[in-house]
Amino acid sequence: MRDLPRLIVVETGVFTSAELQHAGYDRATLRRRLRDGSLIRLRKGWYATPAADAGVVEAVRRGGALSCVSALRFHKIWVPPGQGQAHVRVSKHGKQQRGRFCQGHGRPVPVTTAVDPIPVALGCAARCLGDEDWIVVCDSVLNSAESTVPELQAQMGVLPVRLRELMARCDPSSQSGTESITRLRLRAAGFAVEVQPGIAYVGRVDLRVGRLLIECDSKAHHTSLENYQNDRRRDRRALVERWLTMRITYDDVLYGWDEVLADIRSITRTDRHRIRRHNRSLEG
């Protein structure tokens, strides 16, 4: 007997009867697996292993697919905090189901997978997230896929004006959600912000406002001894080259932004962030 479809089992543990048939499961095999408990029927035509992802199982049991921010998180895309509940999308034939469901722009598309693909989930998330959060999520999608805005738009189909305008503010070079939020808020405050510039003798930094280098630190990257030492070396070189460095954290941006912005303004107000002629030039 053939194994269950490897990719589906590894990712979700949930699959359709058609996928099982493609893997070589006939009706007799399926009945045996249901009897011995190695498969569980979720709803007509949908099955799961006992170890299947709980959020995906819940979505399929409700008659739809895991979608919106829940699907984006499943795909390892950055999503803002406070989105703990499962976001589920149903096709037009599932609208009789009770409960709150997510829906993207345009006509509902059929539910054919247990977890919506990123373009579909992103369209749904536009209705559940604010403008800033949605742009940040788009940045994460673009960066992780090494894609461009036009390429992502083509995958999402015809978009309303609002979403096209929001995507015009995206930047695929942003390396983290914290960095994206900082960029958006600084530009909204009137600052000219350069993303991921290369600085001579220092290397790439997250953001630059004049002579002020802003690094958006995360625990995942900056707690190792190697990264800790490298960050201090870079800061030392930046100071020698007459740059100013400000390091901010996830909590600073999400929960203490007013203080961060006030500090940045205090630097720029005294004109200390301006590039002087004796500074060495940026890397090409």
PDB file of C-alpha atoms in Angstrom:
ATOM      1  CA  MET A   1       0.000   0.000   0.000  1.00  0.00           C
ATOM      2  CA  ARG A   2       1.251   3.461  -0.856  1.00  0.00           C
ATOM      3  CA  ASP A   3       1.945   6.107   1.776  1.00  0.00           C
ATOM      4  CA  LEU A   4      -0.335   9.090   2.243  1.00  0.00           C
ATOM      5  CA  PRO A   5       0.572  12.087   0.069  1.00  0.00           C
ATOM      6  CA  ARG A   6       3.772  13.229   1.757  1.00  0.00           C
ATOM      7  CA  LEU A   7       3.510  16.977   1.137  1.00  0.00           C
ATOM      8  CA  ILE A   8      -0.069  17.185   2.385  1.00  0.00           C
ATOM      9  CA  VAL A   9       0.585  15.102   5.499  1.00  0.00           C
ATOM     10  CA  VAL A  10       3.689  17.089   6.430  1.00  0.00           C
ATOM     11  CA  GLU A  11       1.990  20.450   5.964  1.00  0.00           C
ATOM     12  CA  THR A  12      -1.559  19.933   7.226  1.00  0.00           C
ATOM     13  CA  GLY A  13      -2.463  16.290   7.824  1.00  0.00           C
ATOM     14  CA  VAL A  14      -5.751  17.034   6.002  1.00  0.00           C
ATOM     15  CA  PHE A  15      -6.624  15.955   2.473  1.00  0.00           C
ATOM     16  CA  THR A  16      -9.516  15.245   0.132  1.00  0.00           C
ATOM     17  CA  SER A  17     -10.781  11.909  -1.127  1.00  0.00           C
ATOM     18  CA  ALA A  18      -9.468  12.851  -4.583  1.00  0.00           C
ATOM     19  CA  GLU A  19      -5.967  13.323  -3.160  1.00  0.00           C
ATOM     20  CA  LEU A  20      -6.173   9.954  -1.431  1.00  0.00           C
ATOM     21  CA  GLN A  21      -7.312   8.276  -4.630  1.00  0.00           C
ATOM     22  CA  HIS A  22      -4.409   9.870  -6.483  1.00  0.00           C
ATOM     23  CA  ALA A  23      -2.096   8.339  -3.869  1.00  0.00           C
ATOM     24  CA  GLY A  24      -3.547   4.879  -4.510  1.00  0.00           C
ATOM     25  CA  TYR A  25      -6.248   4.649  -1.842  1.00  0.00           C
ATOM     26  CA  ASP A  26      -9.265   2.681  -3.020  1.00  0.00           C
ATOM     27  CA  ARG A  27     -12.557   2.524  -1.086  1.00  0.00           C
ATOM     28  CA  ALA A  28     -11.599  -0.627   0.787  1.00  0.00           C
ATOM     29  CA  THR A  29      -8.306   0.889   1.962  1.00  0.00           C
ATOM     30  CA  LEU A  30     -10.056   4.068   3.018  1.00  0.00           C
ATOM     31  CA  ARG A  31     -12.611   2.096   5.068  1.00  0.00           C
ATOM     32  CA  ARG A  32      -9.814   0.158   6.803  1.00  0.00           C
ATOM     33  CA  ARG A  33      -8.001   3.365   7.698  1.00  0.00           C
ATOM     34  CA  LEU A  34     -11.185   4.851   9.121  1.00  0.00           C
ATOM     35  CA  ARG A  35     -11.807   1.710  11.198  1.00  0.00           C
ATOM     36  CA  ASP A  36      -8.290   1.521  12.649  1.00  0.00           C
ATOM     37  CA  GLY A  37      -8.244   5.267  13.424  1.00  0.00           C
ATOM     38  CA  SER A  38      -5.328   6.232  11.191  1.00  0.00           C
ATOM     39  CA  LEU A  39      -7.776   8.433   9.293  1.00  0.00           C
ATOM     40  CA  ILE A  40     -10.668  10.543  10.606  1.00  0.00           C
ATOM     41  CA  ARG A  41     -13.570  11.777   8.498  1.00  0.00           C
ATOM     42  CA  LEU A  42     -14.001  15.532   8.942  1.00  0.00           C
ATOM     43  CA  ARG A  43     -16.850  16.037   6.492  1.00  0.00           C
ATOM     44  CA  LYS A  44     -17.940  14.498   3.223  1.00  0.00           C
ATOM     45  CA  GLY A  45     -14.884  14.077   1.021  1.00  0.00           C
ATOM     46  CA  TRP A  46     -12.379  15.375   3.606  1.00  0.00           C
ATOM     47  CA  TYR A  47     -10.135  13.337   5.921  1.00  0.00           C
ATOM     48  CA  ALA A  48      -7.364  13.900   8.457  1.00  0.00           C
ATOM     49  CA  THR A  49      -4.717  12.018  10.367  1.00  0.00           C
ATOM     50  CA  PRO A  50      -4.928  12.064  14.190  1.00  0.00           C
ATOM     51  CA  ALA A  51      -1.882  14.365  14.244  1.00  0.00           C
ATOM     52  CA  ALA A  52      -3.355  16.870  11.775  1.00  0.00           C
ATOM     53  CA  ASP A  53      -3.029  20.588  12.473  1.00  0.00           C
ATOM     54  CA  ALA A  54      -5.844  21.554  14.869  1.00  0.00           C
ATOM     55  CA  GLY A  55      -6.587  24.890  13.185  1.00  0.00           C
ATOM     56  CA  VAL A  56      -6.841  23.282   9.765  1.00  0.00           C
ATOM     57  CA  VAL A  57      -9.096  20.530  11.124  1.00  0.00           C
ATOM     58  CA  GLU A  58     -11.394  23.135  12.677  1.00  0.00           C
ATOM     59  CA  ALA A  59     -11.628  25.069   9.416  1.00  0.00           C
ATOM     60  CA  VAL A  60     -12.475  21.985   7.358  1.00  0.00           C
ATOM     61  CA  ARG A  61     -15.024  20.761   9.916  1.00  0.00           C
ATOM     62  CA  ARG A  62     -16.752  24.138   9.610  1.00  0.00           C
ATOM     63  CA  GLY A  63     -17.138  23.554   5.882  1.00  0.00           C
ATOM     64  CA  GLY A  64     -14.304  25.672   4.553  1.00  0.00           C
ATOM     65  CA  ALA A  65     -10.554  26.174   4.439  1.00  0.00           C
ATOM     66  CA  LEU A  66      -8.113  27.856   6.775  1.00  0.00           C
ATOM     67  CA  SER A  67      -7.687  31.308   5.258  1.00  0.00           C
ATOM     68  CA  CYS A  68      -6.913  34.975   5.846  1.00  0.00           C
ATOM     69  CA  VAL A  69      -4.326  35.684   8.565  1.00  0.00           C
ATOM     70  CA  SER A  70      -4.516  32.092   9.869  1.00  0.00           C
ATOM     71  CA  ALA A  71      -3.455  30.688   6.499  1.00  0.00           C
ATOM     72  CA  LEU A  72      -0.753  33.344   6.139  1.00  0.00           C
ATOM     73  CA  ARG A  73       0.657  32.405   9.535  1.00  0.00           C
ATOM     74  CA  PHE A  74       0.545  28.742   8.477  1.00  0.00           C
ATOM     75  CA  HIS A  75       2.595  29.683   5.386  1.00  0.00           C
ATOM     76  CA  LYS A  76       5.211  31.310   7.707  1.00  0.00           C
ATOM     77  CA  ILE A  77       4.195  34.855   6.742  1.00  0.00           C
ATOM     78  CA  TRP A  78       4.483  37.572   9.398  1.00  0.00           C
ATOM     79  CA  VAL A  79       1.091  38.569  10.779  1.00  0.00           C
ATOM     80  CA  PRO A  80       0.344  41.154  13.477  1.00  0.00           C
ATOM     81  CA  PRO A  81      -0.461  40.096  17.055  1.00  0.00           C
ATOM     82  CA  GLY A  82      -4.031  39.704  18.248  1.00  0.00           C
ATOM     83  CA  GLN A  83      -5.184  37.300  15.530  1.00  0.00           C
ATOM     84  CA  GLY A  84      -5.581  34.166  17.620  1.00  0.00           C
ATOM     85  CA  GLN A  85      -8.931  32.852  16.381  1.00  0.00           C
ATOM     86  CA  ALA A  86      -9.097  30.619  13.312  1.00  0.00           C
ATOM     87  CA  HIS A  87     -10.017  32.512  10.147  1.00  0.00           C
ATOM     88  CA  VAL A  88     -12.072  30.358   7.799  1.00  0.00           C
ATOM     89  CA  ARG A  89     -13.258  30.897   4.226  1.00  0.00           C
ATOM     90  CA  VAL A  90     -16.120  29.006   2.589  1.00  0.00           C
ATOM     91  CA  SER A  91     -17.150  28.846  -1.067  1.00  0.00           C
ATOM     92  CA  LYS A  92     -20.477  30.234  -2.226  1.00  0.00           C
ATOM     93  CA  HIS A  93     -21.958  26.768  -1.650  1.00  0.00           C
ATOM     94  CA  GLY A  94     -20.947  26.884   2.002  1.00  0.00           C
ATOM     95  CA  LYS A  95     -22.688  30.111   2.929  1.00  0.00           C
ATOM     96  CA  GLN A  96     -25.421  28.174   4.702  1.00  0.00           C
ATOM     97  CA  GLN A  97     -22.874  27.293   7.400  1.00  0.00           C
ATOM     98  CA  ARG A  98     -23.298  29.172  10.656  1.00  0.00           C
ATOM     99  CA  GLY A  99     -20.596  31.415  12.049  1.00  0.00           C
ATOM    100  CA  ARG A 100     -18.312  34.204  10.902  1.00  0.00           C
ATOM    101  CA  PHE A 101     -16.306  33.595   7.749  1.00  0.00           C
ATOM    102  CA  CYS A 102     -13.695  35.532   5.815  1.00  0.00           C
ATOM    103  CA  GLN A 103     -14.127  36.522   2.198  1.00  0.00           C
ATOM    104  CA  GLY A 104     -11.881  38.263  -0.288  1.00  0.00           C
ATOM    105  CA  HIS A 105     -12.722  40.703  -3.052  1.00  0.00           C
ATOM    106  CA  GLY A 106     -14.751  39.617  -6.048  1.00  0.00           C
ATOM    107  CA  ARG A 107     -16.653  36.367  -6.443  1.00  0.00           C
ATOM    108  CA  PRO A 108     -16.013  33.524  -3.980  1.00  0.00           C
ATOM    109  CA  VAL A 109     -13.584  30.938  -5.311  1.00  0.00           C
ATOM    110  CA  PRO A 110     -14.122  27.214  -4.686  1.00  0.00           C
ATOM    111  CA  VAL A 111     -12.553  25.614  -1.628  1.00  0.00           C
ATOM    112  CA  THR A 112     -10.249  22.931  -3.010  1.00  0.00           C
ATOM    113  CA  THR A 113      -7.491  22.798  -0.387  1.00  0.00           C
ATOM    114  CA  ALA A 114      -7.503  22.660   3.405  1.00  0.00           C
ATOM    115  CA  VAL A 115      -5.361  25.809   3.595  1.00  0.00           C
ATOM    116  CA  ASP A 116      -5.862  28.661   1.149  1.00  0.00           C
ATOM    117  CA  PRO A 117      -2.872  29.579  -1.017  1.00  0.00           C
ATOM    118  CA  ILE A 118      -1.164  32.856  -0.152  1.00  0.00           C
ATOM    119  CA  PRO A 119      -2.784  35.037  -2.864  1.00  0.00           C
ATOM    120  CA  VAL A 120      -6.293  33.975  -1.791  1.00  0.00           C
ATOM    121  CA  ALA A 121      -5.512  34.345   1.920  1.00  0.00           C
ATOM    122  CA  LEU A 122      -3.981  37.773   1.315  1.00  0.00           C
ATOM    123  CA  GLY A 123      -7.130  38.960  -0.438  1.00  0.00           C
ATOM    124  CA  CYS A 124      -9.227  37.837   2.536  1.00  0.00           C
ATOM    125  CA  ALA A 125      -6.844  39.492   5.001  1.00  0.00           C
ATOM    126  CA  ALA A 126      -7.494  42.862   3.383  1.00  0.00           C
ATOM    127  CA  ARG A 127     -10.944  42.792   4.987  1.00  0.00           C
ATOM    128  CA  CYS A 128      -9.716  41.742   8.443  1.00  0.00           C
ATOM    129  CA  LEU A 129      -6.599  43.911   8.817  1.00  0.00           C
ATOM    130  CA  GLY A 130      -6.055  47.646   8.898  1.00  0.00           C
ATOM    131  CA  ASP A 131      -4.145  49.317   6.070  1.00  0.00           C
ATOM    132  CA  GLU A 132      -0.783  49.397   7.865  1.00  0.00           C
ATOM    133  CA  ASP A 133      -0.940  45.766   8.970  1.00  0.00           C
ATOM    134  CA  TRP A 134      -1.975  44.596   5.502  1.00  0.00           C
ATOM    135  CA  ILE A 135       0.943  46.410   3.859  1.00  0.00           C
ATOM    136  CA  VAL A 136       3.321  44.834   6.367  1.00  0.00           C
ATOM    137  CA  VAL A 137       1.913  41.371   5.601  1.00  0.00           C
ATOM    138  CA  CYS A 138       2.350  42.054   1.870  1.00  0.00           C
ATOM    139  CA  ASP A 139       5.970  43.029   2.520  1.00  0.00           C
ATOM    140  CA  SER A 140       6.495  39.678   4.243  1.00  0.00           C
ATOM    141  CA  VAL A 141       4.908  37.791   1.331  1.00  0.00           C
ATOM    142  CA  LEU A 142       7.000  39.640  -1.240  1.00  0.00           C
ATOM    143  CA  ASN A 143      10.246  39.221   0.692  1.00  0.00           C
ATOM    144  CA  SER A 144       9.777  35.527   1.484  1.00  0.00           C
ATOM    145  CA  ALA A 145       8.832  34.721  -2.115  1.00  0.00           C
ATOM    146  CA  GLU A 146      11.464  37.045  -3.588  1.00  0.00           C
ATOM    147  CA  SER A 147       8.651  38.425  -5.707  1.00  0.00           C
ATOM    148  CA  THR A 148       7.642  41.836  -7.065  1.00  0.00           C
ATOM    149  CA  VAL A 149       4.437  43.779  -6.516  1.00  0.00           C
ATOM    150  CA  PRO A 150       3.258  43.282 -10.144  1.00  0.00           C
ATOM    151  CA  GLU A 151       3.885  39.532  -9.877  1.00  0.00           C
ATOM    152  CA  LEU A 152       1.870  39.277  -6.670  1.00  0.00           C
ATOM    153  CA  GLN A 153      -0.937  41.397  -8.120  1.00  0.00           C
ATOM    154  CA  ALA A 154      -1.107  39.085 -11.135  1.00  0.00           C
ATOM    155  CA  GLN A 155      -1.533  36.079  -8.830  1.00  0.00           C
ATOM    156  CA  MET A 156      -4.309  37.831  -6.885  1.00  0.00           C
ATOM    157  CA  GLY A 157      -6.318  38.746  -9.985  1.00  0.00           C
ATOM    158  CA  VAL A 158      -8.275  41.945 -10.488  1.00  0.00           C
ATOM    159  CA  LEU A 159      -7.843  44.137  -7.412  1.00  0.00           C
ATOM    160  CA  PRO A 160      -9.940  47.033  -6.148  1.00  0.00           C
ATOM    161  CA  VAL A 161      -8.385  50.498  -6.212  1.00  0.00           C
ATOM    162  CA  ARG A 162      -7.791  50.487  -2.448  1.00  0.00           C
ATOM    163  CA  LEU A 163      -5.604  47.386  -2.565  1.00  0.00           C
ATOM    164  CA  ARG A 164      -3.624  48.622  -5.567  1.00  0.00           C
ATOM    165  CA  GLU A 165      -2.929  51.855  -3.696  1.00  0.00           C
ATOM    166  CA  LEU A 166      -1.829  49.977  -0.589  1.00  0.00           C
ATOM    167  CA  MET A 167       0.464  47.701  -2.592  1.00  0.00           C
ATOM    168  CA  ALA A 168       2.126  50.758  -4.113  1.00  0.00           C
ATOM    169  CA  ARG A 169       3.414  51.468  -0.592  1.00  0.00           C
ATOM    170  CA  CYS A 170       4.951  47.988  -0.191  1.00  0.00           C
ATOM    171  CA  ASP A 171       8.674  47.324  -0.210  1.00  0.00           C
ATOM    172  CA  PRO A 172       9.889  43.761  -0.920  1.00  0.00           C
ATOM    173  CA  SER A 173      13.313  44.543   0.546  1.00  0.00           C
ATOM    174  CA  SER A 174      11.978  44.909   4.103  1.00  0.00           C
ATOM    175  CA  GLN A 175      13.379  42.103   6.229  1.00  0.00           C
ATOM    176  CA  SER A 176      10.865  42.006   9.095  1.00  0.00           C
ATOM    177  CA  GLY A 177       7.449  43.160  10.215  1.00  0.00           C
ATOM    178  CA  THR A 178       9.044  45.546  12.718  1.00  0.00           C
ATOM    179  CA  GLU A 179      11.118  47.117   9.962  1.00  0.00           C
ATOM    180  CA  SER A 180       8.090  47.510   7.686  1.00  0.00           C
ATOM    181  CA  ILE A 181       6.009  49.175  10.402  1.00  0.00           C
ATOM    182  CA  THR A 182       8.856  51.552  11.248  1.00  0.00           C
ATOM    183  CA  ARG A 183       9.280  52.522   7.587  1.00  0.00           C
ATOM    184  CA  LEU A 184       5.578  53.189   7.114  1.00  0.00           C
ATOM    185  CA  ARG A 185       5.212  55.238  10.283  1.00  0.00           C
ATOM    186  CA  LEU A 186       8.318  57.316   9.646  1.00  0.00           C
ATOM    187  CA  ARG A 187       7.236  58.119   6.097  1.00  0.00           C
ATOM    188  CA  ALA A 188       3.761  58.994   7.360  1.00  0.00           C
ATOM    189  CA  ALA A 189       5.472  61.389   9.780  1.00  0.00           C
ATOM    190  CA  GLY A 190       7.264  63.083   6.875  1.00  0.00           C
ATOM    191  CA  PHE A 191      10.699  61.439   7.030  1.00  0.00           C
ATOM    192  CA  ALA A 192      12.649  60.373   3.948  1.00  0.00           C
ATOM    193  CA  VAL A 193      13.504  56.734   4.688  1.00  0.00           C
ATOM    194  CA  GLU A 194      15.903  54.474   2.783  1.00  0.00           C
ATOM    195  CA  VAL A 195      15.358  50.724   3.185  1.00  0.00           C
ATOM    196  CA  GLN A 196      18.281  48.289   3.495  1.00  0.00           C
ATOM    197  CA  PRO A 197      20.987  50.721   2.354  1.00  0.00           C
ATOM    198  CA  GLY A 198      24.580  49.559   2.092  1.00  0.00           C
ATOM    199  CA  ILE A 199      26.837  51.650   4.318  1.00  0.00           C
ATOM    200  CA  ALA A 200      30.584  51.697   3.651  1.00  0.00           C
ATOM    201  CA  TYR A 201      32.618  49.885   6.334  1.00  0.00           C
ATOM    202  CA  VAL A 202      29.381  48.920   8.135  1.00  0.00           C
ATOM    203  CA  GLY A 203      27.333  46.805   5.721  1.00  0.00           C
ATOM    204  CA  ARG A 204      23.602  46.747   5.188  1.00  0.00           C
ATOM    205  CA  VAL A 205      21.370  48.320   7.797  1.00  0.00           C
ATOM    206  CA  ASP A 206      17.603  48.169   8.142  1.00  0.00           C
ATOM    207  CA  LEU A 207      16.704  51.825   7.642  1.00  0.00           C
ATOM    208  CA  ARG A 208      18.455  55.151   7.131  1.00  0.00           C
ATOM    209  CA  VAL A 209      17.138  58.638   7.829  1.00  0.00           C
ATOM    210  CA  GLY A 210      19.902  61.043   6.816  1.00  0.00           C
ATOM    211  CA  ARG A 211      22.878  60.149   9.041  1.00  0.00           C
ATOM    212  CA  LEU A 212      20.714  58.174  11.465  1.00  0.00           C
ATOM    213  CA  LEU A 213      20.909  54.390  11.027  1.00  0.00           C
ATOM    214  CA  ILE A 214      17.931  52.516  12.502  1.00  0.00           C
ATOM    215  CA  GLU A 215      18.271  48.814  13.287  1.00  0.00           C
ATOM    216  CA  CYS A 216      15.088  46.853  14.116  1.00  0.00           C
ATOM    217  CA  ASP A 217      16.328  44.093  16.407  1.00  0.00           C
ATOM    218  CA  SER A 218      14.584  40.786  17.085  1.00  0.00           C
ATOM    219  CA  LYS A 219      15.267  38.169  19.745  1.00  0.00           C
ATOM    220  CA  ALA A 220      15.544  35.417  17.141  1.00  0.00           C
ATOM    221  CA  HIS A 221      18.479  37.062  15.350  1.00  0.00           C
ATOM    222  CA  HIS A 222      20.232  39.113  17.961  1.00  0.00           C
ATOM    223  CA  THR A 223      20.544  36.768  20.960  1.00  0.00           C
ATOM    224  CA  SER A 224      23.269  34.526  19.528  1.00  0.00           C
ATOM    225  CA  LEU A 225      26.827  35.385  20.595  1.00  0.00           C
ATOM    226  CA  GLU A 226      27.982  35.718  16.976  1.00  0.00           C
ATOM    227  CA  ASN A 227      25.238  38.178  16.035  1.00  0.00           C
ATOM    228  CA  TYR A 228      25.642  40.055  19.314  1.00  0.00           C
ATOM    229  CA  GLN A 229      29.348  40.585  18.662  1.00  0.00           C
ATOM    230  CA  ASN A 230      28.787  41.461  15.007  1.00  0.00           C
ATOM    231  CA  ASP A 231      26.187  44.085  15.910  1.00  0.00           C
ATOM    232  CA  ARG A 232      28.598  45.755  18.335  1.00  0.00           C
ATOM    233  CA  ARG A 233      31.372  45.740  15.744  1.00  0.00           C
ATOM    234  CA  ARG A 234      29.040  47.342  13.197  1.00  0.00           C
ATOM    235  CA  ASP A 235      27.923  49.966  15.701  1.00  0.00           C
ATOM    236  CA  ARG A 236      31.549  50.780  16.496  1.00  0.00           C
ATOM    237  CA  ARG A 237      32.420  51.152  12.813  1.00  0.00           C
ATOM    238  CA  ALA A 238      29.351  53.302  12.232  1.00  0.00           C
ATOM    239  CA  LEU A 239      30.395  55.626  15.047  1.00  0.00           C
ATOM    240  CA  VAL A 240      33.926  55.915  13.667  1.00  0.00           C
ATOM    241  CA  GLU A 241      32.430  56.853  10.280  1.00  0.00           C
ATOM    242  CA  ARG A 242      30.283  59.518  12.004  1.00  0.00           C
ATOM    243  CA  TRP A 243      26.946  57.734  11.659  1.00  0.00           C
ATOM    244  CA  LEU A 244      24.400  57.678  14.465  1.00  0.00           C
ATOM    245  CA  THR A 245      22.884  54.254  15.259  1.00  0.00           C
ATOM    246  CA  MET A 246      19.540  53.653  16.987  1.00  0.00           C
ATOM    247  CA  ARG A 247      18.456  50.122  17.850  1.00  0.00           C
ATOM    248  CA  ILE A 248      14.753  49.506  18.445  1.00  0.00           C
ATOM    249  CA  THR A 249      12.884  46.327  19.326  1.00  0.00           C
ATOM    250  CA  TYR A 250       9.569  44.736  18.418  1.00  0.00           C
ATOM    251  CA  ASP A 251       8.055  45.954  21.695  1.00  0.00           C
ATOM    252  CA  ASP A 252       9.396  49.461  21.100  1.00  0.00           C
ATOM    253  CA  VAL A 253       7.608  49.658  17.747  1.00  0.00           C
ATOM    254  CA  LEU A 254       4.336  47.959  18.629  1.00  0.00           C
ATOM    255  CA  TYR A 255       3.862  49.218  22.174  1.00  0.00           C
ATOM    256  CA  GLY A 256       6.103  52.254  22.583  1.00  0.00           C
ATOM    257  CA  TRP A 257       6.058  53.981  19.219  1.00  0.00           C
ATOM    258  CA  ASP A 258       5.292  57.470  20.527  1.00  0.00           C
ATOM    259  CA  GLU A 259       8.495  57.419  22.584  1.00  0.00           C
ATOM    260  CA  VAL A 260      10.533  56.063  19.669  1.00  0.00           C
ATOM    261  CA  LEU A 261       9.210  58.746  17.324  1.00  0.00           C
ATOM    262  CA  ALA A 262       9.898  61.448  19.911  1.00  0.00           C
ATOM    263  CA  ASP A 263      13.513  60.253  20.210  1.00  0.00           C
ATOM    264  CA  ILE A 264      13.988  60.265  16.440  1.00  0.00           C
ATOM    265  CA  ARG A 265      12.528  63.742  16.204  1.00  0.00           C
ATOM    266  CA  SER A 266      14.811  64.970  18.979  1.00  0.00           C
ATOM    267  CA  ILE A 267      17.786  63.871  16.878  1.00  0.00           C
ATOM    268  CA  THR A 268      16.537  65.277  13.610  1.00  0.00           C
ATOM    269  CA  ARG A 269      15.411  68.518  15.234  1.00  0.00           C
ATOM    270  CA  THR A 270      19.000  69.271  16.225  1.00  0.00           C
ATOM    271  CA  ASP A 271      20.142  68.501  12.653  1.00  0.00           C
ATOM    272  CA  ARG A 272      22.470  65.761  13.889  1.00  0.00           C
ATOM    273  CA  HIS A 273      21.168  63.256  11.332  1.00  0.00           C
ATOM    274  CA  ARG A 274      22.278  65.288   8.288  1.00  0.00           C
ATOM    275  CA  ILE A 275      25.082  63.858   6.170  1.00  0.00           C
ATOM    276  CA  ARG A 276      28.225  66.026   6.299  1.00  0.00           C
ATOM    277  CA  ARG A 277      30.610  66.403   3.375  1.00  0.00           C
ATOM    278  CA  HIS A 278      33.476  64.782   5.282  1.00  0.00           C
ATOM    279  CA  ASN A 279      31.431  61.549   5.618  1.00  0.00           C
ATOM    280  CA  ARG A 280      32.490  58.719   3.380  1.00  0.00           C
ATOM    281  CA  SER A 281      29.953  57.913   0.686  1.00  0.00           C
ATOM    282  CA  LEU A 282      27.473  55.034   0.666  1.00  0.00           C
ATOM    283  CA  GLU A 283      28.439  51.839  -1.033  1.00  0.00           C
ATOM    284  CA  GLY A 284      27.382  51.600  -4.652  1.00  0.00           C
TER     285      GLY A 284
END
